[in-house]
CSV table of C-alpha atoms and ligand atoms in Angstrom, one decimal:
chain,number,residue,atom,x,y,z
A,1,MET,CA,-2.4,4.5,30.0
A,2,VAL,CA,-5.3,5.1,27.6
A,3,LEU,CA,-3.7,8.2,26.2
A,4,ASP,CA,-0.5,6.2,25.4
A,5,LEU,CA,-2.6,3.6,23.6
A,6,ILE,CA,-4.4,6.3,21.6
A,7,LEU,CA,-1.1,8.0,20.6
A,8,GLN,CA,0.5,4.7,19.7
A,9,ALA,CA,-2.5,3.8,17.5
A,10,LEU,CA,-2.4,7.2,15.8
A,11,TRP,CA,1.3,7.0,15.1
A,12,PHE,CA,0.8,3.5,13.6
A,13,ILE,CA,-2.0,4.6,11.3
A,14,LEU,CA,-0.6,8.0,10.4
A,15,PRO,CA,0.6,6.9,6.9
A,16,ALA,CA,-2.9,5.8,6.1
A,17,TYR,CA,-4.4,9.1,7.3
A,18,LEU,CA,-1.9,11.1,5.2
A,19,ALA,CA,-2.5,8.8,2.1
A,20,ASN,CA,-6.2,9.2,2.5
A,21,GLY,CA,-6.1,12.9,2.7
A,22,SER,CA,-3.7,13.6,-0.1
A,23,PRO,CA,-5.8,12.6,-3.2
A,24,VAL,CA,-7.9,15.7,-2.8
A,25,ILE,CA,-4.8,17.7,-3.5
A,26,PHE,CA,-3.3,15.5,-6.2
A,27,GLY,CA,-6.7,15.2,-7.9
A,28,LYS,CA,-7.0,18.9,-7.9
A,29,LEU,CA,-3.5,19.5,-9.2
A,30,ALA,CA,-4.3,17.2,-12.2
A,31,GLY,CA,-7.5,19.1,-12.8
A,32,GLY,CA,-9.7,16.1,-12.0
A,33,ARG,CA,-8.4,14.3,-15.1
A,34,PHE,CA,-7.5,10.6,-15.6
A,35,PRO,CA,-10.4,8.9,-13.8
A,36,ILE,CA,-9.5,5.3,-12.9
A,37,ASP,CA,-12.7,3.9,-14.5
A,38,SER,CA,-12.0,6.1,-17.7
A,39,GLY,CA,-15.7,7.2,-17.4
A,40,LEU,CA,-16.8,3.6,-18.1
A,41,LYS,CA,-20.1,2.4,-16.8
A,42,TRP,CA,-21.0,-0.8,-14.8
A,43,PHE,CA,-23.8,-3.2,-16.0
A,44,ASP,CA,-26.3,-1.0,-14.1
A,45,GLY,CA,-25.5,1.9,-16.4
A,46,ARG,CA,-23.8,3.8,-13.5
A,47,PRO,CA,-20.1,4.8,-13.2
A,48,ILE,CA,-17.8,2.0,-12.0
A,49,PHE,CA,-16.1,4.2,-9.4
A,50,GLY,CA,-17.1,7.7,-10.5
A,51,ALA,CA,-15.2,10.9,-11.3
A,52,GLY,CA,-13.9,11.3,-7.7
A,53,LYS,CA,-11.4,8.4,-8.1
A,54,THR,CA,-8.5,9.4,-10.3
A,55,TRP,CA,-5.0,7.9,-11.1
A,56,PRO,CA,-3.2,11.0,-9.7
A,57,GLY,CA,-5.2,10.7,-6.5
A,58,LEU,CA,-4.5,7.0,-6.2
A,59,LEU,CA,-0.7,7.1,-7.0
A,60,GLY,CA,-0.2,10.3,-5.0
A,61,GLY,CA,-1.9,8.8,-2.0
A,62,ILE,CA,0.3,5.6,-2.2
A,63,LEU,CA,3.4,7.8,-2.6
A,64,VAL,CA,2.5,9.9,0.4
A,65,GLY,CA,1.8,6.8,2.5
A,66,SER,CA,5.1,5.2,1.5
A,67,VAL,CA,7.1,8.3,2.3
A,68,ALA,CA,5.4,8.7,5.6
A,69,GLY,CA,6.2,5.0,6.4
A,70,LEU,CA,9.8,5.5,5.3
A,71,LEU,CA,10.2,8.4,7.6
A,72,GLN,CA,8.7,6.3,10.5
A,73,GLY,CA,11.1,3.5,9.7
A,74,SER,CA,9.3,1.1,7.4
A,75,LEU,CA,8.7,1.8,3.7
A,76,LEU,CA,6.8,-1.5,3.4
A,77,ILE,CA,4.4,-0.7,6.2
A,78,GLY,CA,3.8,2.8,4.8
A,79,PHE,CA,3.2,1.4,1.3
A,80,LEU,CA,0.7,-1.2,2.6
A,81,LEU,CA,-1.1,1.3,4.7
A,82,GLY,CA,-1.3,3.8,1.8
A,83,LEU,CA,-2.3,1.2,-0.8
A,84,GLY,CA,-4.8,-0.4,1.6
A,85,ALA,CA,-6.3,3.0,2.4
A,86,LEU,CA,-6.8,3.9,-1.3
A,87,LEU,CA,-8.2,0.5,-2.2
A,88,GLY,CA,-10.6,0.7,0.7
A,89,ASP,CA,-11.8,4.1,-0.5
A,90,MET,CA,-12.2,2.8,-4.1
A,91,THR,CA,-14.1,-0.2,-2.9
A,92,LYS,CA,-16.4,2.1,-1.0
A,93,SER,CA,-17.0,4.2,-4.1
A,94,PHE,CA,-17.8,1.1,-6.1
A,95,PHE,CA,-20.6,0.2,-3.7
A,96,LYS,CA,-21.8,3.8,-3.4
A,97,ARG,CA,-22.3,3.8,-7.2
A,98,ARG,CA,-24.1,0.5,-7.1
A,99,LEU,CA,-26.5,2.0,-4.4
A,100,GLY,CA,-27.1,4.9,-6.8
A,101,LYS,CA,-25.3,7.4,-4.6
A,102,LYS,CA,-23.8,10.4,-6.5
A,103,ARG,CA,-20.1,11.4,-6.3
A,104,GLY,CA,-19.6,13.1,-3.0
A,105,GLU,CA,-22.9,12.1,-1.6
A,106,SER,CA,-22.4,11.1,2.1
A,107,TRP,CA,-22.6,7.5,3.4
A,108,PRO,CA,-22.2,8.0,7.1
A,109,LEU,CA,-19.6,5.9,8.9
A,110,ILE,CA,-18.7,4.0,5.7
A,111,ASP,CA,-17.1,7.2,4.3
A,112,GLN,CA,-15.0,7.4,7.5
A,113,TRP,CA,-14.1,3.7,7.9
A,114,ASP,CA,-13.4,2.7,4.3
A,115,PHE,CA,-9.8,3.7,4.2
A,116,LEU,CA,-9.1,2.6,7.8
A,117,ILE,CA,-10.4,-0.9,7.2
A,118,GLY,CA,-8.6,-1.2,3.9
A,119,ALA,CA,-5.3,-0.1,5.5
A,120,LEU,CA,-5.7,-2.3,8.6
A,121,LEU,CA,-6.4,-5.4,6.4
A,122,LEU,CA,-3.5,-4.9,4.1
A,123,VAL,CA,-1.0,-4.0,6.7
A,124,SER,CA,-2.0,-7.1,8.7
A,125,LEU,CA,0.0,-9.1,6.1
A,126,VAL,CA,3.2,-7.8,7.7
A,127,ALA,CA,2.3,-6.1,11.0
A,128,LYS,CA,-0.8,-7.2,12.8
A,129,PRO,CA,-2.3,-4.4,14.9
A,130,SER,CA,-3.5,-5.3,18.4
A,131,LEU,CA,-7.2,-5.4,19.1
A,132,GLU,CA,-6.9,-2.3,21.3
A,133,THR,CA,-5.4,-0.4,18.4
A,134,VAL,CA,-8.2,-1.5,16.0
A,135,VAL,CA,-10.9,-0.6,18.5
A,136,ILE,CA,-9.4,2.8,19.3
A,137,LEU,CA,-9.0,3.6,15.6
A,138,LEU,CA,-12.6,2.6,14.7
A,139,ILE,CA,-13.8,4.9,17.4
A,140,ILE,CA,-11.7,8.0,16.9
A,141,THR,CA,-11.3,8.0,13.1
A,142,PRO,CA,-14.8,9.2,12.2
A,143,PHE,CA,-14.3,12.3,14.5
A,144,LEU,CA,-10.8,13.1,13.2
A,145,HIS,CA,-12.1,12.5,9.6
A,146,LEU,CA,-14.9,15.0,10.1
A,147,ALA,CA,-12.6,17.5,11.6
A,148,MET,CA,-10.1,17.2,8.7
A,149,ASN,CA,-12.8,17.4,6.1
A,150,SER,CA,-14.2,20.6,7.6
A,151,ILE,CA,-10.7,22.1,7.4
A,152,ALA,CA,-10.4,21.0,3.7
A,153,TYR,CA,-13.8,22.5,3.1
A,154,LEU,CA,-12.8,25.8,4.6
A,155,LEU,CA,-9.6,25.8,2.5
A,156,LYS,CA,-11.9,25.2,-0.5
A,157,LEU,CA,-10.2,21.9,-1.3
A,158,LYS,CA,-13.5,20.0,-0.9
A,159,LYS,CA,-17.0,20.9,-1.9
A,160,GLU,CA,-18.6,19.1,1.1
A,161,TRP,CA,-17.8,19.8,4.7
A,162,TYR,CA,-18.2,16.1,5.6
B,1,LIG,N1,-9.6,11.8,-5.2
B,1,LIG,C1,-8.9,11.4,-6.3
B,1,LIG,N2,-8.6,10.1,-6.5
B,1,LIG,C2,-8.8,9.2,-5.6
B,1,LIG,C3,-9.5,9.5,-4.4
B,1,LIG,C4,-9.9,10.9,-4.2
B,1,LIG,O1,-8.7,12.2,-7.2
B,1,LIG,N3,-8.4,7.9,-5.8
B,1,LIG,C5,-10.0,13.2,-5.0
B,1,LIG,C6,-11.2,13.6,-5.9
B,1,LIG,O2,-11.1,14.9,-6.3
B,1,LIG,C7,-12.3,13.5,-4.8
B,1,LIG,C8,-11.7,14.0,-3.6
B,1,LIG,O3,-10.3,13.5,-3.7
B,1,LIG,O4,-13.5,14.2,-5.1
B,1,LIG,C9,-12.3,13.5,-2.3
B,1,LIG,O5,-12.2,12.1,-2.2
B,1,LIG,P1,-13.5,11.3,-1.7
B,1,LIG,O6,-14.3,12.0,-0.6
B,1,LIG,O7,-13.0,9.9,-1.4
B,1,LIG,O8,-14.4,11.2,-3.1
B,1,LIG,P2,-15.8,11.8,-3.4
B,1,LIG,O9,-15.7,12.9,-4.4
B,1,LIG,O10,-16.6,12.0,-2.2
B,1,LIG,O11,-16.5,10.5,-4.2
B,1,LIG,P3,-17.2,9.2,-3.6
B,1,LIG,O12,-18.7,9.6,-3.6
B,1,LIG,O13,-16.9,8.2,-4.6
B,1,LIG,O14,-16.7,8.9,-2.3
B,2,LIG,MG1,-16.4,11.8,-0.2
Protein backbone atom coordinates (compact mmCIF):
# COMPACT_ATOMS: atom_id res chain seq x y z
CA MET A 1 0.00 0.00 0.00
CA VAL A 2 1.22 3.46 -0.93
CA LEU A 3 -0.18 4.95 2.26
CA ASP A 4 1.82 2.45 4.33
CA LEU A 5 4.99 3.40 2.48
CA ILE A 6 4.30 7.11 3.07
CA LEU A 7 3.65 6.58 6.78
CA GLN A 8 6.78 4.42 7.14
CA ALA A 9 8.87 7.07 5.38
CA LEU A 10 7.46 9.82 7.61
CA TRP A 11 8.09 7.80 10.78
CA PHE A 12 11.66 7.16 9.66
CA ILE A 13 12.41 10.84 8.93
CA LEU A 14 10.47 12.29 11.91
CA PRO A 15 13.60 13.05 14.02
CA ALA A 16 14.99 15.08 11.09
CA TYR A 17 11.75 17.04 10.71
CA LEU A 18 11.68 17.81 14.44
CA ALA A 19 15.40 18.69 14.46
CA ASN A 20 14.90 21.03 11.50
CA GLY A 21 11.91 22.77 13.05
CA SER A 22 13.27 23.33 16.54
CA PRO A 23 16.08 25.88 15.87
CA VAL A 24 13.53 28.59 15.24
CA ILE A 25 12.45 28.14 18.89
CA PHE A 26 15.94 27.65 20.41
CA GLY A 27 17.29 30.55 18.35
CA LYS A 28 14.51 32.79 19.63
CA LEU A 29 14.97 31.67 23.26
CA ALA A 30 18.64 32.70 23.03
CA GLY A 31 17.64 36.03 21.53
CA GLY A 32 19.41 35.32 18.23
CA ARG A 33 22.79 35.41 19.97
CA PHE A 34 25.81 33.15 19.37
CA PRO A 35 25.95 33.04 15.57
CA ILE A 36 28.02 30.06 14.37
CA ASP A 37 30.11 32.26 12.07
CA SER A 38 30.60 34.83 14.89
CA GLY A 39 29.64 37.49 12.38
CA LEU A 40 32.74 36.70 10.30
CA LYS A 41 32.77 37.29 6.58
CA TRP A 42 33.87 35.00 3.75
CA PHE A 43 36.40 36.13 1.10
CA ASP A 44 33.58 37.72 -0.90
CA GLY A 45 32.83 40.09 1.99
CA ARG A 46 29.50 38.41 2.75
CA PRO A 47 28.63 36.46 5.94
CA ILE A 48 29.87 32.86 6.03
CA PHE A 49 26.48 31.47 7.11
CA GLY A 50 24.59 34.56 8.24
CA ALA A 51 22.81 35.53 11.46
CA GLY A 52 20.12 32.86 10.97
CA LYS A 53 22.53 30.03 11.94
CA THR A 54 23.21 30.03 15.69
CA TRP A 55 24.80 27.61 18.17
CA PRO A 56 21.60 27.32 20.26
CA GLY A 57 19.71 26.45 17.08
CA LEU A 58 22.29 23.88 15.99
CA LEU A 59 22.73 22.19 19.38
CA GLY A 60 19.01 22.36 20.19
CA GLY A 61 18.17 20.76 16.86
CA ILE A 62 20.67 17.93 17.37
CA LEU A 63 19.29 17.37 20.89
CA VAL A 64 15.68 17.24 19.68
CA GLY A 65 16.58 14.83 16.86
CA SER A 66 18.47 12.59 19.29
CA VAL A 67 15.65 12.50 21.84
CA ALA A 68 13.12 11.74 19.08
CA GLY A 69 15.35 8.91 17.85
CA LEU A 70 15.76 7.58 21.38
CA LEU A 71 11.97 7.50 21.85
CA GLN A 72 11.65 5.68 18.52
CA GLY A 73 14.24 3.13 19.61
CA SER A 74 17.58 4.36 18.27
CA LEU A 75 19.51 7.25 19.74
CA LEU A 76 22.20 6.89 17.06
CA ILE A 77 19.76 7.12 14.16
CA GLY A 78 18.07 10.14 15.75
CA PHE A 79 21.41 11.82 16.35
CA LEU A 80 22.56 11.24 12.75
CA LEU A 81 19.22 12.43 11.33
CA GLY A 82 19.34 15.56 13.50
CA LEU A 83 22.99 16.34 12.85
CA GLY A 84 22.56 15.66 9.12
CA ALA A 85 19.49 17.90 8.96
CA LEU A 86 21.27 20.81 10.64
CA LEU A 87 24.45 20.38 8.58
CA GLY A 88 22.38 20.27 5.39
CA ASP A 89 20.63 23.49 6.43
CA MET A 90 23.97 25.19 7.19
CA THR A 91 25.49 24.07 3.89
CA LYS A 92 22.49 25.57 2.13
CA SER A 93 22.94 28.88 3.98
CA PHE A 94 26.62 28.93 3.02
CA PHE A 95 25.71 28.69 -0.68
CA LYS A 96 22.84 31.18 -0.29
CA ARG A 97 25.30 33.76 1.04
CA ARG A 98 27.73 33.03 -1.81
CA LEU A 99 24.88 33.72 -4.25
CA GLY A 100 24.27 37.03 -2.46
CA LYS A 101 20.91 35.95 -1.00
CA LYS A 102 20.02 37.72 2.24
CA ARG A 103 19.10 35.88 5.44
CA GLY A 104 15.60 34.51 5.10
CA GLU A 105 15.43 35.15 1.36
CA SER A 106 13.76 32.16 -0.29
CA TRP A 107 15.53 29.63 -2.46
CA PRO A 108 12.67 27.45 -3.69
CA LEU A 109 13.05 23.67 -3.29
CA ILE A 110 16.59 23.99 -1.91
CA ASP A 111 15.17 25.53 1.31
CA GLN A 112 12.88 22.51 1.61
CA TRP A 113 15.33 19.79 0.56
CA ASP A 114 18.51 20.94 2.33
CA PHE A 115 17.84 19.28 5.69
CA LEU A 116 16.23 16.21 4.13
CA ILE A 117 19.23 15.47 1.91
CA GLY A 118 21.68 16.12 4.77
CA ALA A 119 19.73 13.80 7.08
CA LEU A 120 19.41 11.01 4.48
CA LEU A 121 23.10 11.17 3.62
CA LEU A 122 24.29 11.00 7.21
CA VAL A 123 21.84 8.34 8.38
CA SER A 124 22.89 6.17 5.42
CA LEU A 125 26.06 5.45 7.39
CA VAL A 126 24.06 3.17 9.69
CA ALA A 127 20.57 2.73 8.17
CA LYS A 128 20.23 2.96 4.41
CA PRO A 129 16.72 4.15 3.47
CA SER A 130 15.06 2.38 0.52
CA LEU A 131 14.72 4.14 -2.84
CA GLU A 132 10.92 4.32 -2.33
CA THR A 133 11.47 6.09 0.99
CA VAL A 134 13.83 8.62 -0.57
CA VAL A 135 11.51 9.34 -3.51
CA ILE A 136 8.43 9.70 -1.28
CA LEU A 137 10.27 12.07 1.07
CA LEU A 138 11.65 14.21 -1.77
CA ILE A 139 8.08 14.64 -3.08
CA ILE A 140 6.14 15.27 0.13
CA THR A 141 8.69 17.21 2.20
CA PRO A 142 8.36 20.53 0.29
CA PHE A 143 4.58 20.51 0.87
CA LEU A 144 4.87 19.60 4.57
CA HIS A 145 7.63 22.18 5.00
CA LEU A 146 5.49 24.96 3.53
CA ALA A 147 2.56 23.93 5.73
CA MET A 148 4.73 23.94 8.89
CA ASN A 149 6.35 27.27 8.03
CA SER A 150 2.94 28.85 7.50
CA ILE A 151 1.97 27.68 11.00
CA ALA A 152 5.25 29.04 12.47
CA TYR A 153 4.52 32.33 10.69
CA LEU A 154 1.01 32.52 12.14
CA LEU A 155 2.49 31.81 15.60
CA LYS A 156 4.89 34.70 14.90
CA LEU A 157 7.88 32.35 15.25
CA LYS A 158 9.01 33.14 11.72
CA LYS A 159 9.07 36.38 9.76
CA GLU A 160 8.37 34.70 6.40
CA TRP A 161 5.47 32.36 5.66
CA TYR A 162 7.64 30.13 3.39
N1 LIG B 1 18.02 28.99 13.42
C1 LIG B 1 19.08 29.06 14.33
N2 LIG B 1 20.17 28.24 14.18
C2 LIG B 1 20.23 27.35 13.16
C3 LIG B 1 19.17 27.27 12.22
C4 LIG B 1 18.09 28.12 12.38
O1 LIG B 1 19.04 29.85 15.28
N3 LIG B 1 21.31 26.54 13.05
C5 LIG B 1 16.85 29.88 13.64
C6 LIG B 1 17.12 31.32 13.19
O2 LIG B 1 16.41 32.18 14.03
C7 LIG B 1 16.51 31.33 11.78
C8 LIG B 1 15.29 30.44 11.96
O3 LIG B 1 15.72 29.42 12.88
O4 LIG B 1 16.16 32.62 11.34
C9 LIG B 1 14.78 29.82 10.68
O5 LIG B 1 15.76 28.99 10.10
P1 LIG B 1 16.10 29.04 8.56
O6 LIG B 1 14.87 29.24 7.73
O7 LIG B 1 16.95 27.86 8.26
O8 LIG B 1 17.04 30.36 8.46
P2 LIG B 1 16.88 31.73 7.68
O9 LIG B 1 16.73 32.84 8.69
O10 LIG B 1 15.87 31.61 6.61
O11 LIG B 1 18.33 31.93 7.03
P3 LIG B 1 18.91 31.41 5.63
O12 LIG B 1 18.61 32.48 4.62
O13 LIG B 1 20.36 31.26 5.92
O14 LIG B 1 18.26 30.11 5.31
MG1 LIG C 1 14.70 30.19 5.79
